[in-house]
Amino acid sequence: MSSNHSASEQQGRRHKVEGPQKHIIAYVFSLVLTLLAFATVIAGEVNTMFTYILLIVMAGIQVYIQMAFWMHMKDRGHMYAIVGILTGVFVVFTMVVMAEYWVWW
Amino acid sequence: MSAHSHVDGQLPHEPEKATLEGRNKVLGFWLFLGGETVLFGTLFAAYLALRNQVGDGNPTSQELFDLGLVAVATFILLTSSLTSVFAIQAMHKNQVKPMLIWLAVTVLLGLGFLGLEIYEFVHYVHAGHGFTTSAFSSSFYTLVGFHGAHVAFGVVWITILIFQVLRKGLNVVTAPKVYVAGMYWHFIDVVWVFIFTVVYLMGKVG
């Protein structure tokens, strides 16, 4: 985890405050993904398995946007955050696989 | 840059991380969110296992779900996630009034989402989809209702924070609380992304 603050920024005392543009882009991108997901299902007539995979991938991208940009996980010093959430995701993945394939064996 | 100089003086950049207490609060909240992930994951797993367990004559997910309503709810929650980002950005610029306004907008959008969800649940119950109707209905209400309860809790939490900042101002003690509430709100939206995908859209596909 290397520091992304350059020496000049440290000396300049005032940190750069990020503008809203980046977040508005992330918002619009999330909206488009949501619309695509709903449109895929409403249009129907697509292979069910393909639809499932497409929906999961689009949800994954949206979650990445939320966590990386809006919850600042991409910023430095979020090692424990990433480890904590990934541990949770690992447990969840195990449980979902169990529920899908083991309960109705 | 000692912690004490910030309490009354000028707010530092990223005030939520200016004190050890603030940093610990953020770290502890991440661990809490890891636990929340497991909690919701368990409910998702139960729903996935039971979603097709419907008795004769009981409504199935294809018959029940109204995607238009869900799309509006999704739009409201996604927008509220953006407004809470704006609140944190205003906090980082030490603009207390815009921060409070954005937090208030977030609360209002959260209330709008809750209103839609209550309307939806009432509609379902009238359509013969009660909590104990089928294994599908029980797991559905438990999962989606738990998320709704989280939204309700967040609405109360952020409302109280608005009043606290009004009384005590924005400083290194109150800033971490606002920051952590923002993280909570994003997490709620993350869970909703999975609910509208796994429950509603996949439920409609079959």
PDB file of C-alpha atoms in Angstrom:
ATOM      1  CA  MET A   1       0.000   0.000   0.000  1.00  0.00           C
ATOM      2  CA  SER A   2       2.084   2.906  -1.216  1.00  0.00           C
ATOM      3  CA  SER A   3       1.167   6.471  -0.385  1.00  0.00           C
ATOM      4  CA  ASN A   4      -0.420   8.302  -3.281  1.00  0.00           C
ATOM      5  CA  HIS A   5       0.259  11.718  -1.804  1.00  0.00           C
ATOM      6  CA  SER A   6       3.132  13.375  -3.633  1.00  0.00           C
ATOM      7  CA  ALA A   7       5.708  15.485  -1.823  1.00  0.00           C
ATOM      8  CA  SER A   8       4.431  18.690  -3.401  1.00  0.00           C
ATOM      9  CA  GLU A   9       0.937  17.984  -2.121  1.00  0.00           C
ATOM     10  CA  GLN A  10       2.262  17.459   1.385  1.00  0.00           C
ATOM     11  CA  GLN A  11       4.139  20.766   1.254  1.00  0.00           C
ATOM     12  CA  GLY A  12       1.214  22.613  -0.248  1.00  0.00           C
ATOM     13  CA  ARG A  13      -0.730  22.107   3.027  1.00  0.00           C
ATOM     14  CA  ARG A  14      -4.056  22.312   1.202  1.00  0.00           C
ATOM     15  CA  HIS A  15      -5.092  18.896  -0.023  1.00  0.00           C
ATOM     16  CA  LYS A  16      -6.822  18.567  -3.345  1.00  0.00           C
ATOM     17  CA  VAL A  17     -10.555  18.270  -2.782  1.00  0.00           C
ATOM     18  CA  GLU A  18     -12.152  16.018  -5.374  1.00  0.00           C
ATOM     19  CA  GLY A  19     -14.999  17.408  -7.409  1.00  0.00           C
ATOM     20  CA  PRO A  20     -18.437  15.871  -7.958  1.00  0.00           C
ATOM     21  CA  GLN A  21     -17.858  15.006 -11.650  1.00  0.00           C
ATOM     22  CA  LYS A  22     -16.348  11.577 -10.971  1.00  0.00           C
ATOM     23  CA  HIS A  23     -19.272  10.621  -8.734  1.00  0.00           C
ATOM     24  CA  ILE A  24     -21.884  11.832 -11.210  1.00  0.00           C
ATOM     25  CA  ILE A  25     -20.214   9.677 -13.890  1.00  0.00           C
ATOM     26  CA  ALA A  26     -20.300   6.680 -11.505  1.00  0.00           C
ATOM     27  CA  TYR A  27     -23.984   7.424 -10.788  1.00  0.00           C
ATOM     28  CA  VAL A  28     -24.940   7.638 -14.479  1.00  0.00           C
ATOM     29  CA  PHE A  29     -22.969   4.459 -15.208  1.00  0.00           C
ATOM     30  CA  SER A  30     -24.815   2.642 -12.377  1.00  0.00           C
ATOM     31  CA  LEU A  31     -28.145   3.929 -13.729  1.00  0.00           C
ATOM     32  CA  VAL A  32     -27.339   2.632 -17.209  1.00  0.00           C
ATOM     33  CA  LEU A  33     -26.378  -0.783 -15.786  1.00  0.00           C
ATOM     34  CA  THR A  34     -29.652  -0.894 -13.804  1.00  0.00           C
ATOM     35  CA  LEU A  35     -31.711   0.037 -16.874  1.00  0.00           C
ATOM     36  CA  LEU A  36     -29.897  -2.611 -18.937  1.00  0.00           C
ATOM     37  CA  ALA A  37     -30.615  -5.244 -16.279  1.00  0.00           C
ATOM     38  CA  PHE A  38     -34.337  -4.393 -16.164  1.00  0.00           C
ATOM     39  CA  ALA A  39     -34.535  -4.132 -19.967  1.00  0.00           C
ATOM     40  CA  THR A  40     -32.942  -7.563 -20.408  1.00  0.00           C
ATOM     41  CA  VAL A  41     -35.579  -9.170 -18.184  1.00  0.00           C
ATOM     42  CA  ILE A  42     -38.558  -7.202 -19.527  1.00  0.00           C
ATOM     43  CA  ALA A  43     -37.563  -7.932 -23.149  1.00  0.00           C
ATOM     44  CA  GLY A  44     -37.350 -11.638 -22.269  1.00  0.00           C
ATOM     45  CA  GLU A  45     -36.828 -14.165 -25.069  1.00  0.00           C
ATOM     46  CA  VAL A  46     -33.180 -14.661 -24.108  1.00  0.00           C
ATOM     47  CA  ASN A  47     -31.575 -17.870 -22.877  1.00  0.00           C
ATOM     48  CA  THR A  48     -32.249 -18.122 -19.113  1.00  0.00           C
ATOM     49  CA  MET A  49     -28.704 -19.124 -18.177  1.00  0.00           C
ATOM     50  CA  PHE A  50     -27.290 -16.295 -20.275  1.00  0.00           C
ATOM     51  CA  THR A  51     -29.653 -13.807 -18.597  1.00  0.00           C
ATOM     52  CA  TYR A  52     -28.598 -15.015 -15.135  1.00  0.00           C
ATOM     53  CA  ILE A  53     -24.888 -14.612 -15.899  1.00  0.00           C
ATOM     54  CA  LEU A  54     -25.436 -11.195 -17.505  1.00  0.00           C
ATOM     55  CA  LEU A  55     -27.457  -9.990 -14.476  1.00  0.00           C
ATOM     56  CA  ILE A  56     -24.842 -11.204 -11.979  1.00  0.00           C
ATOM     57  CA  VAL A  57     -21.995  -9.574 -13.923  1.00  0.00           C
ATOM     58  CA  MET A  58     -23.863  -6.241 -14.100  1.00  0.00           C
ATOM     59  CA  ALA A  59     -24.651  -6.404 -10.362  1.00  0.00           C
ATOM     60  CA  GLY A  60     -20.973  -7.149  -9.679  1.00  0.00           C
ATOM     61  CA  ILE A  61     -19.849  -4.063 -11.619  1.00  0.00           C
ATOM     62  CA  GLN A  62     -22.360  -1.866  -9.741  1.00  0.00           C
ATOM     63  CA  VAL A  63     -21.184  -3.180  -6.374  1.00  0.00           C
ATOM     64  CA  TYR A  64     -17.568  -2.530  -7.391  1.00  0.00           C
ATOM     65  CA  ILE A  65     -18.443   1.092  -8.256  1.00  0.00           C
ATOM     66  CA  GLN A  66     -20.188   1.593  -4.897  1.00  0.00           C
ATOM     67  CA  MET A  67     -17.425   0.047  -2.820  1.00  0.00           C
ATOM     68  CA  ALA A  68     -14.351   1.302  -4.685  1.00  0.00           C
ATOM     69  CA  PHE A  69     -15.453   4.885  -5.370  1.00  0.00           C
ATOM     70  CA  TRP A  70     -18.239   5.700  -2.934  1.00  0.00           C
ATOM     71  CA  MET A  71     -16.988   3.746   0.067  1.00  0.00           C
ATOM     72  CA  HIS A  72     -13.376   4.750  -0.748  1.00  0.00           C
ATOM     73  CA  MET A  73     -12.119   1.173  -0.800  1.00  0.00           C
ATOM     74  CA  LYS A  74      -9.726   1.980  -3.640  1.00  0.00           C
ATOM     75  CA  ASP A  75      -8.024   4.612  -1.469  1.00  0.00           C
ATOM     76  CA  ARG A  76      -4.908   3.835   0.542  1.00  0.00           C
ATOM     77  CA  GLY A  77      -5.212   2.345   4.022  1.00  0.00           C
ATOM     78  CA  HIS A  78      -8.178   0.067   3.275  1.00  0.00           C
ATOM     79  CA  MET A  79      -6.364  -3.250   3.629  1.00  0.00           C
ATOM     80  CA  TYR A  80      -8.420  -4.373   6.639  1.00  0.00           C
ATOM     81  CA  ALA A  81     -11.634  -3.233   4.936  1.00  0.00           C
ATOM     82  CA  ILE A  82     -10.860  -5.390   1.897  1.00  0.00           C
ATOM     83  CA  VAL A  83      -9.851  -8.389   4.039  1.00  0.00           C
ATOM     84  CA  GLY A  84     -12.978  -8.002   6.215  1.00  0.00           C
ATOM     85  CA  ILE A  85     -15.426  -7.772   3.311  1.00  0.00           C
ATOM     86  CA  LEU A  86     -13.713 -10.573   1.344  1.00  0.00           C
ATOM     87  CA  THR A  87     -13.929 -12.847   4.402  1.00  0.00           C
ATOM     88  CA  GLY A  88     -17.675 -12.105   4.531  1.00  0.00           C
ATOM     89  CA  VAL A  89     -18.020 -12.735   0.796  1.00  0.00           C
ATOM     90  CA  PHE A  90     -16.190 -16.070   1.122  1.00  0.00           C
ATOM     91  CA  VAL A  91     -18.637 -17.245   3.821  1.00  0.00           C
ATOM     92  CA  VAL A  92     -21.578 -16.016   1.729  1.00  0.00           C
ATOM     93  CA  PHE A  93     -20.326 -17.769  -1.399  1.00  0.00           C
ATOM     94  CA  THR A  94     -20.020 -21.054   0.519  1.00  0.00           C
ATOM     95  CA  MET A  95     -23.552 -20.686   1.893  1.00  0.00           C
ATOM     96  CA  VAL A  96     -25.101 -19.818  -1.462  1.00  0.00           C
ATOM     97  CA  VAL A  97     -23.431 -22.788  -3.168  1.00  0.00           C
ATOM     98  CA  MET A  98     -24.628 -25.022  -0.314  1.00  0.00           C
ATOM     99  CA  ALA A  99     -28.195 -23.710  -0.564  1.00  0.00           C
ATOM    100  CA  GLU A 100     -28.312 -24.069  -4.347  1.00  0.00           C
ATOM    101  CA  TYR A 101     -26.713 -27.496  -4.720  1.00  0.00           C
ATOM    102  CA  TRP A 102     -26.856 -29.277  -1.391  1.00  0.00           C
ATOM    103  CA  VAL A 103     -30.286 -28.538   0.159  1.00  0.00           C
ATOM    104  CA  TRP A 104     -32.198 -30.246  -2.673  1.00  0.00           C
ATOM    105  CA  TRP A 105     -29.564 -32.934  -3.347  1.00  0.00           C
TER     106      TRP A 105
ATOM    107  CA  MET B   1      -1.303  18.507  14.259  1.00  0.00           C
ATOM    108  CA  SER B   2      -2.545  17.191  17.582  1.00  0.00           C
ATOM    109  CA  ALA B   3      -6.099  15.976  17.929  1.00  0.00           C
ATOM    110  CA  HIS B   4      -7.010  18.638  20.499  1.00  0.00           C
ATOM    111  CA  SER B   5      -6.259  21.560  18.224  1.00  0.00           C
ATOM    112  CA  HIS B   6      -9.003  20.391  15.856  1.00  0.00           C
ATOM    113  CA  VAL B   7     -11.896  20.302  18.282  1.00  0.00           C
ATOM    114  CA  ASP B   8     -12.475  24.049  18.237  1.00  0.00           C
ATOM    115  CA  GLY B   9     -10.117  25.206  15.531  1.00  0.00           C
ATOM    116  CA  GLN B  10     -10.051  24.644  11.809  1.00  0.00           C
ATOM    117  CA  LEU B  11     -11.200  21.262  10.608  1.00  0.00           C
ATOM    118  CA  PRO B  12      -8.408  19.113   9.133  1.00  0.00           C
ATOM    119  CA  HIS B  13      -8.599  17.450   5.746  1.00  0.00           C
ATOM    120  CA  GLU B  14     -10.499  14.142   6.123  1.00  0.00           C
ATOM    121  CA  PRO B  15     -11.667  14.983   9.689  1.00  0.00           C
ATOM    122  CA  GLU B  16     -13.003  11.446  10.121  1.00  0.00           C
ATOM    123  CA  LYS B  17      -9.410  10.157  10.181  1.00  0.00           C
ATOM    124  CA  ALA B  18      -7.822  12.971  12.212  1.00  0.00           C
ATOM    125  CA  THR B  19      -8.055  11.152  15.559  1.00  0.00           C
ATOM    126  CA  LEU B  20      -7.259   7.602  16.600  1.00  0.00           C
ATOM    127  CA  GLU B  21     -10.855   7.244  17.779  1.00  0.00           C
ATOM    128  CA  GLY B  22     -12.117   8.282  14.354  1.00  0.00           C
ATOM    129  CA  ARG B  23      -9.801   5.852  12.551  1.00  0.00           C
ATOM    130  CA  ASN B  24     -10.801   3.035  14.905  1.00  0.00           C
ATOM    131  CA  LYS B  25     -14.463   3.847  14.329  1.00  0.00           C
ATOM    132  CA  VAL B  26     -14.039   3.503  10.575  1.00  0.00           C
ATOM    133  CA  LEU B  27     -12.048   0.259  10.915  1.00  0.00           C
ATOM    134  CA  GLY B  28     -14.572  -1.188  13.382  1.00  0.00           C
ATOM    135  CA  PHE B  29     -17.379  -0.263  11.021  1.00  0.00           C
ATOM    136  CA  TRP B  30     -15.710  -2.167   8.191  1.00  0.00           C
ATOM    137  CA  LEU B  31     -15.576  -5.262  10.405  1.00  0.00           C
ATOM    138  CA  PHE B  32     -19.269  -4.724  11.218  1.00  0.00           C
ATOM    139  CA  LEU B  33     -20.019  -4.538   7.480  1.00  0.00           C
ATOM    140  CA  GLY B  34     -18.164  -7.852   7.019  1.00  0.00           C
ATOM    141  CA  GLY B  35     -20.557  -9.344   9.588  1.00  0.00           C
ATOM    142  CA  GLU B  36     -23.540  -7.717   7.854  1.00  0.00           C
ATOM    143  CA  THR B  37     -22.387  -9.296   4.600  1.00  0.00           C
ATOM    144  CA  VAL B  38     -22.589 -12.713   6.252  1.00  0.00           C
ATOM    145  CA  LEU B  39     -26.021 -11.888   7.738  1.00  0.00           C
ATOM    146  CA  PHE B  40     -27.520 -10.883   4.385  1.00  0.00           C
ATOM    147  CA  GLY B  41     -25.678 -13.717   2.632  1.00  0.00           C
ATOM    148  CA  THR B  42     -27.383 -16.236   4.903  1.00  0.00           C
ATOM    149  CA  LEU B  43     -30.787 -14.764   4.087  1.00  0.00           C
ATOM    150  CA  PHE B  44     -29.946 -14.771   0.363  1.00  0.00           C
ATOM    151  CA  ALA B  45     -28.880 -18.427   0.593  1.00  0.00           C
ATOM    152  CA  ALA B  46     -32.148 -19.337   2.353  1.00  0.00           C
ATOM    153  CA  TYR B  47     -34.149 -17.441  -0.273  1.00  0.00           C
ATOM    154  CA  LEU B  48     -32.292 -19.115  -3.154  1.00  0.00           C
ATOM    155  CA  ALA B  49     -32.953 -22.548  -1.660  1.00  0.00           C
ATOM    156  CA  LEU B  50     -36.668 -21.874  -1.057  1.00  0.00           C
ATOM    157  CA  ARG B  51     -37.693 -19.548  -3.883  1.00  0.00           C
ATOM    158  CA  ASN B  52     -39.497 -22.238  -5.880  1.00  0.00           C
ATOM    159  CA  GLN B  53     -41.192 -23.892  -2.886  1.00  0.00           C
ATOM    160  CA  VAL B  54     -44.741 -22.704  -3.513  1.00  0.00           C
ATOM    161  CA  GLY B  55     -47.905 -24.656  -2.691  1.00  0.00           C
ATOM    162  CA  ASP B  56     -50.801 -25.200  -5.116  1.00  0.00           C
ATOM    163  CA  GLY B  57     -52.652 -21.962  -5.798  1.00  0.00           C
ATOM    164  CA  ASN B  58     -50.123 -19.771  -3.990  1.00  0.00           C
ATOM    165  CA  PRO B  59     -48.623 -16.940  -6.027  1.00  0.00           C
ATOM    166  CA  THR B  60     -45.205 -17.523  -7.605  1.00  0.00           C
ATOM    167  CA  SER B  61     -42.529 -14.886  -8.092  1.00  0.00           C
ATOM    168  CA  GLN B  62     -43.394 -14.559 -11.814  1.00  0.00           C
ATOM    169  CA  GLU B  63     -47.062 -13.852 -11.054  1.00  0.00           C
ATOM    170  CA  LEU B  64     -46.344 -11.509  -8.169  1.00  0.00           C
ATOM    171  CA  PHE B  65     -43.484  -9.134  -8.911  1.00  0.00           C
ATOM    172  CA  ASP B  66     -44.164  -5.719 -10.418  1.00  0.00           C
ATOM    173  CA  LEU B  67     -40.887  -4.648 -12.046  1.00  0.00           C
ATOM    174  CA  GLY B  68     -42.026  -1.050 -12.597  1.00  0.00           C
ATOM    175  CA  LEU B  69     -42.354  -0.457  -8.864  1.00  0.00           C
ATOM    176  CA  VAL B  70     -38.992  -2.140  -8.201  1.00  0.00           C
ATOM    177  CA  ALA B  71     -37.309   0.005 -10.874  1.00  0.00           C
ATOM    178  CA  VAL B  72     -38.583   3.187  -9.200  1.00  0.00           C
ATOM    179  CA  ALA B  73     -37.408   1.947  -5.772  1.00  0.00           C
ATOM    180  CA  THR B  74     -33.987   1.116  -7.250  1.00  0.00           C
ATOM    181  CA  PHE B  75     -33.722   4.564  -8.821  1.00  0.00           C
ATOM    182  CA  ILE B  76     -34.604   6.247  -5.498  1.00  0.00           C
ATOM    183  CA  LEU B  77     -32.045   4.254  -3.504  1.00  0.00           C
ATOM    184  CA  LEU B  78     -29.275   4.716  -6.080  1.00  0.00           C
ATOM    185  CA  THR B  79     -29.916   8.469  -6.098  1.00  0.00           C
ATOM    186  CA  SER B  80     -29.815   8.562  -2.284  1.00  0.00           C
ATOM    187  CA  SER B  81     -26.413   6.872  -2.427  1.00  0.00           C
ATOM    188  CA  LEU B  82     -25.191   9.726  -4.647  1.00  0.00           C
ATOM    189  CA  THR B  83     -26.621  12.402  -2.334  1.00  0.00           C
ATOM    190  CA  SER B  84     -24.838  10.830   0.646  1.00  0.00           C
ATOM    191  CA  VAL B  85     -21.580  10.998  -1.362  1.00  0.00           C
ATOM    192  CA  PHE B  86     -22.248  14.720  -1.864  1.00  0.00           C
ATOM    193  CA  ALA B  87     -22.803  15.073   1.903  1.00  0.00           C
ATOM    194  CA  ILE B  88     -19.379  13.538   2.644  1.00  0.00           C
ATOM    195  CA  GLN B  89     -17.760  15.722  -0.045  1.00  0.00           C
ATOM    196  CA  ALA B  90     -19.313  18.811   1.565  1.00  0.00           C
ATOM    197  CA  MET B  91     -17.995  17.583   4.935  1.00  0.00           C
ATOM    198  CA  HIS B  92     -14.472  17.310   3.469  1.00  0.00           C
ATOM    199  CA  LYS B  93     -14.738  20.950   2.358  1.00  0.00           C
ATOM    200  CA  ASN B  94     -15.990  21.917   5.839  1.00  0.00           C
ATOM    201  CA  GLN B  95     -19.303  23.155   4.386  1.00  0.00           C
ATOM    202  CA  VAL B  96     -21.688  22.270   7.190  1.00  0.00           C
ATOM    203  CA  LYS B  97     -24.897  23.620   5.700  1.00  0.00           C
ATOM    204  CA  PRO B  98     -24.629  21.847   2.304  1.00  0.00           C
ATOM    205  CA  MET B  99     -23.647  18.672   4.170  1.00  0.00           C
ATOM    206  CA  LEU B 100     -26.799  18.835   6.302  1.00  0.00           C
ATOM    207  CA  ILE B 101     -28.978  19.559   3.269  1.00  0.00           C
ATOM    208  CA  TRP B 102     -27.562  16.564   1.377  1.00  0.00           C
ATOM    209  CA  LEU B 103     -28.059  14.364   4.449  1.00  0.00           C
ATOM    210  CA  ALA B 104     -31.667  15.569   4.688  1.00  0.00           C
ATOM    211  CA  VAL B 105     -32.216  14.770   0.998  1.00  0.00           C
ATOM    212  CA  THR B 106     -30.779  11.293   1.647  1.00  0.00           C
ATOM    213  CA  VAL B 107     -33.220  10.787   4.532  1.00  0.00           C
ATOM    214  CA  LEU B 108     -36.173  11.933   2.392  1.00  0.00           C
ATOM    215  CA  LEU B 109     -35.211   9.544  -0.422  1.00  0.00           C
ATOM    216  CA  GLY B 110     -34.873   6.750   2.146  1.00  0.00           C
ATOM    217  CA  LEU B 111     -38.394   7.534   3.389  1.00  0.00           C
ATOM    218  CA  GLY B 112     -39.649   7.453  -0.210  1.00  0.00           C
ATOM    219  CA  PHE B 113     -38.088   4.031  -0.691  1.00  0.00           C
ATOM    220  CA  LEU B 114     -39.699   2.764   2.539  1.00  0.00           C
ATOM    221  CA  GLY B 115     -43.102   4.096   1.439  1.00  0.00           C
ATOM    222  CA  LEU B 116     -42.845   2.179  -1.836  1.00  0.00           C
ATOM    223  CA  GLU B 117     -41.793  -1.000  -0.039  1.00  0.00           C
ATOM    224  CA  ILE B 118     -44.694  -0.784   2.426  1.00  0.00           C
ATOM    225  CA  TYR B 119     -47.109  -0.200  -0.482  1.00  0.00           C
ATOM    226  CA  GLU B 120     -45.598  -3.210  -2.281  1.00  0.00           C
ATOM    227  CA  PHE B 121     -45.892  -5.507   0.743  1.00  0.00           C
ATOM    228  CA  VAL B 122     -49.525  -4.474   1.394  1.00  0.00           C
ATOM    229  CA  HIS B 123     -50.275  -5.128  -2.276  1.00  0.00           C
ATOM    230  CA  TYR B 124     -48.698  -8.608  -2.058  1.00  0.00           C
ATOM    231  CA  VAL B 125     -50.600  -9.543   1.103  1.00  0.00           C
ATOM    232  CA  HIS B 126     -53.852  -8.590  -0.650  1.00  0.00           C
ATOM    233  CA  ALA B 127     -52.768 -10.820  -3.544  1.00  0.00           C
ATOM    234  CA  GLY B 128     -52.623 -13.773  -1.133  1.00  0.00           C
ATOM    235  CA  HIS B 129     -48.872 -13.633  -0.465  1.00  0.00           C
ATOM    236  CA  GLY B 130     -48.676 -13.523   3.371  1.00  0.00           C
ATOM    237  CA  PHE B 131     -45.625 -14.199   5.513  1.00  0.00           C
ATOM    238  CA  THR B 132     -46.658 -17.827   6.194  1.00  0.00           C
ATOM    239  CA  THR B 133     -48.211 -18.572   2.778  1.00  0.00           C
ATOM    240  CA  SER B 134     -45.250 -20.585   1.474  1.00  0.00           C
ATOM    241  CA  ALA B 135     -41.549 -21.169   2.056  1.00  0.00           C
ATOM    242  CA  PHE B 136     -40.991 -18.751  -0.831  1.00  0.00           C
ATOM    243  CA  SER B 137     -43.065 -16.010   0.825  1.00  0.00           C
ATOM    244  CA  SER B 138     -41.386 -16.465   4.240  1.00  0.00           C
ATOM    245  CA  SER B 139     -37.857 -16.288   2.843  1.00  0.00           C
ATOM    246  CA  PHE B 140     -38.859 -13.388   0.574  1.00  0.00           C
ATOM    247  CA  TYR B 141     -40.284 -11.252   3.385  1.00  0.00           C
ATOM    248  CA  THR B 142     -37.393 -12.107   5.723  1.00  0.00           C
ATOM    249  CA  LEU B 143     -34.744 -11.058   3.187  1.00  0.00           C
ATOM    250  CA  VAL B 144     -36.427  -7.987   1.691  1.00  0.00           C
ATOM    251  CA  GLY B 145     -37.957  -6.966   5.048  1.00  0.00           C
ATOM    252  CA  PHE B 146     -34.555  -7.157   6.742  1.00  0.00           C
ATOM    253  CA  HIS B 147     -33.181  -4.811   4.104  1.00  0.00           C
ATOM    254  CA  GLY B 148     -36.176  -2.491   4.628  1.00  0.00           C
ATOM    255  CA  ALA B 149     -35.512  -2.541   8.384  1.00  0.00           C
ATOM    256  CA  HIS B 150     -31.914  -1.506   7.655  1.00  0.00           C
ATOM    257  CA  VAL B 151     -33.172   1.409   5.554  1.00  0.00           C
ATOM    258  CA  ALA B 152     -35.541   2.430   8.387  1.00  0.00           C
ATOM    259  CA  PHE B 153     -32.688   2.253  10.898  1.00  0.00           C
ATOM    260  CA  GLY B 154     -30.463   4.330   8.602  1.00  0.00           C
ATOM    261  CA  VAL B 155     -33.189   6.975   8.233  1.00  0.00           C
ATOM    262  CA  VAL B 156     -33.492   7.302  12.031  1.00  0.00           C
ATOM    263  CA  TRP B 157     -29.703   7.260  12.494  1.00  0.00           C
ATOM    264  CA  ILE B 158     -28.947   9.974   9.905  1.00  0.00           C
ATOM    265  CA  THR B 159     -31.838  12.125  11.189  1.00  0.00           C
ATOM    266  CA  ILE B 160     -30.373  12.010  14.712  1.00  0.00           C
ATOM    267  CA  LEU B 161     -26.912  12.841  13.303  1.00  0.00           C
ATOM    268  CA  ILE B 162     -28.332  15.907  11.544  1.00  0.00           C
ATOM    269  CA  PHE B 163     -29.654  17.188  14.883  1.00  0.00           C
ATOM    270  CA  GLN B 164     -26.372  16.394  16.638  1.00  0.00           C
ATOM    271  CA  VAL B 165     -24.320  18.320  14.062  1.00  0.00           C
ATOM    272  CA  LEU B 166     -26.783  21.223  14.351  1.00  0.00           C
ATOM    273  CA  ARG B 167     -26.238  21.288  18.134  1.00  0.00           C
ATOM    274  CA  LYS B 168     -22.525  20.498  18.378  1.00  0.00           C
ATOM    275  CA  GLY B 169     -21.178  21.550  14.988  1.00  0.00           C
ATOM    276  CA  LEU B 170     -18.878  19.637  12.675  1.00  0.00           C
ATOM    277  CA  ASN B 171     -15.645  18.636  14.459  1.00  0.00           C
ATOM    278  CA  VAL B 172     -13.322  15.648  14.775  1.00  0.00           C
ATOM    279  CA  VAL B 173     -15.829  13.987  17.133  1.00  0.00           C
ATOM    280  CA  THR B 174     -18.937  14.309  14.945  1.00  0.00           C
ATOM    281  CA  ALA B 175     -17.223  13.929  11.539  1.00  0.00           C
ATOM    282  CA  PRO B 176     -16.413  10.191  11.924  1.00  0.00           C
ATOM    283  CA  LYS B 177     -20.062   9.547  12.844  1.00  0.00           C
ATOM    284  CA  VAL B 178     -21.296  11.205   9.649  1.00  0.00           C
ATOM    285  CA  TYR B 179     -18.657   9.369   7.587  1.00  0.00           C
ATOM    286  CA  VAL B 180     -19.591   5.982   9.039  1.00  0.00           C
ATOM    287  CA  ALA B 181     -23.317   6.641   8.481  1.00  0.00           C
ATOM    288  CA  GLY B 182     -22.474   7.379   4.836  1.00  0.00           C
ATOM    289  CA  MET B 183     -20.666   4.039   4.557  1.00  0.00           C
ATOM    290  CA  TYR B 184     -23.720   2.309   6.057  1.00  0.00           C
ATOM    291  CA  TRP B 185     -25.983   3.948   3.497  1.00  0.00           C
ATOM    292  CA  HIS B 186     -23.789   2.783   0.589  1.00  0.00           C
ATOM    293  CA  PHE B 187     -23.775  -0.720   2.020  1.00  0.00           C
ATOM    294  CA  ILE B 188     -27.588  -0.696   2.070  1.00  0.00           C
ATOM    295  CA  ASP B 189     -27.530   0.204  -1.616  1.00  0.00           C
ATOM    296  CA  VAL B 190     -25.026  -2.596  -2.308  1.00  0.00           C
ATOM    297  CA  VAL B 191     -27.413  -5.087  -0.680  1.00  0.00           C
ATOM    298  CA  TRP B 192     -30.310  -3.674  -2.713  1.00  0.00           C
ATOM    299  CA  VAL B 193     -28.345  -4.192  -5.964  1.00  0.00           C
ATOM    300  CA  PHE B 194     -28.273  -7.904  -5.113  1.00  0.00           C
ATOM    301  CA  ILE B 195     -31.929  -7.929  -4.027  1.00  0.00           C
ATOM    302  CA  PHE B 196     -33.237  -6.396  -7.253  1.00  0.00           C
ATOM    303  CA  THR B 197     -30.965  -8.694  -9.273  1.00  0.00           C
ATOM    304  CA  VAL B 198     -31.378 -11.999  -7.442  1.00  0.00           C
ATOM    305  CA  VAL B 199     -34.907 -11.649  -6.028  1.00  0.00           C
ATOM    306  CA  TYR B 200     -36.845  -9.529  -8.501  1.00  0.00           C
ATOM    307  CA  LEU B 201     -35.149  -9.868 -11.896  1.00  0.00           C
ATOM    308  CA  MET B 202     -34.172 -13.537 -11.571  1.00  0.00           C
ATOM    309  CA  GLY B 203     -37.563 -14.217  -9.969  1.00  0.00           C
ATOM    310  CA  LYS B 204     -39.228 -12.758 -13.050  1.00  0.00           C
ATOM    311  CA  VAL B 205     -37.040 -14.828 -15.389  1.00  0.00           C
ATOM    312  CA  GLY B 206     -37.947 -17.972 -13.447  1.00  0.00           C
TER     313      GLY B 206
END
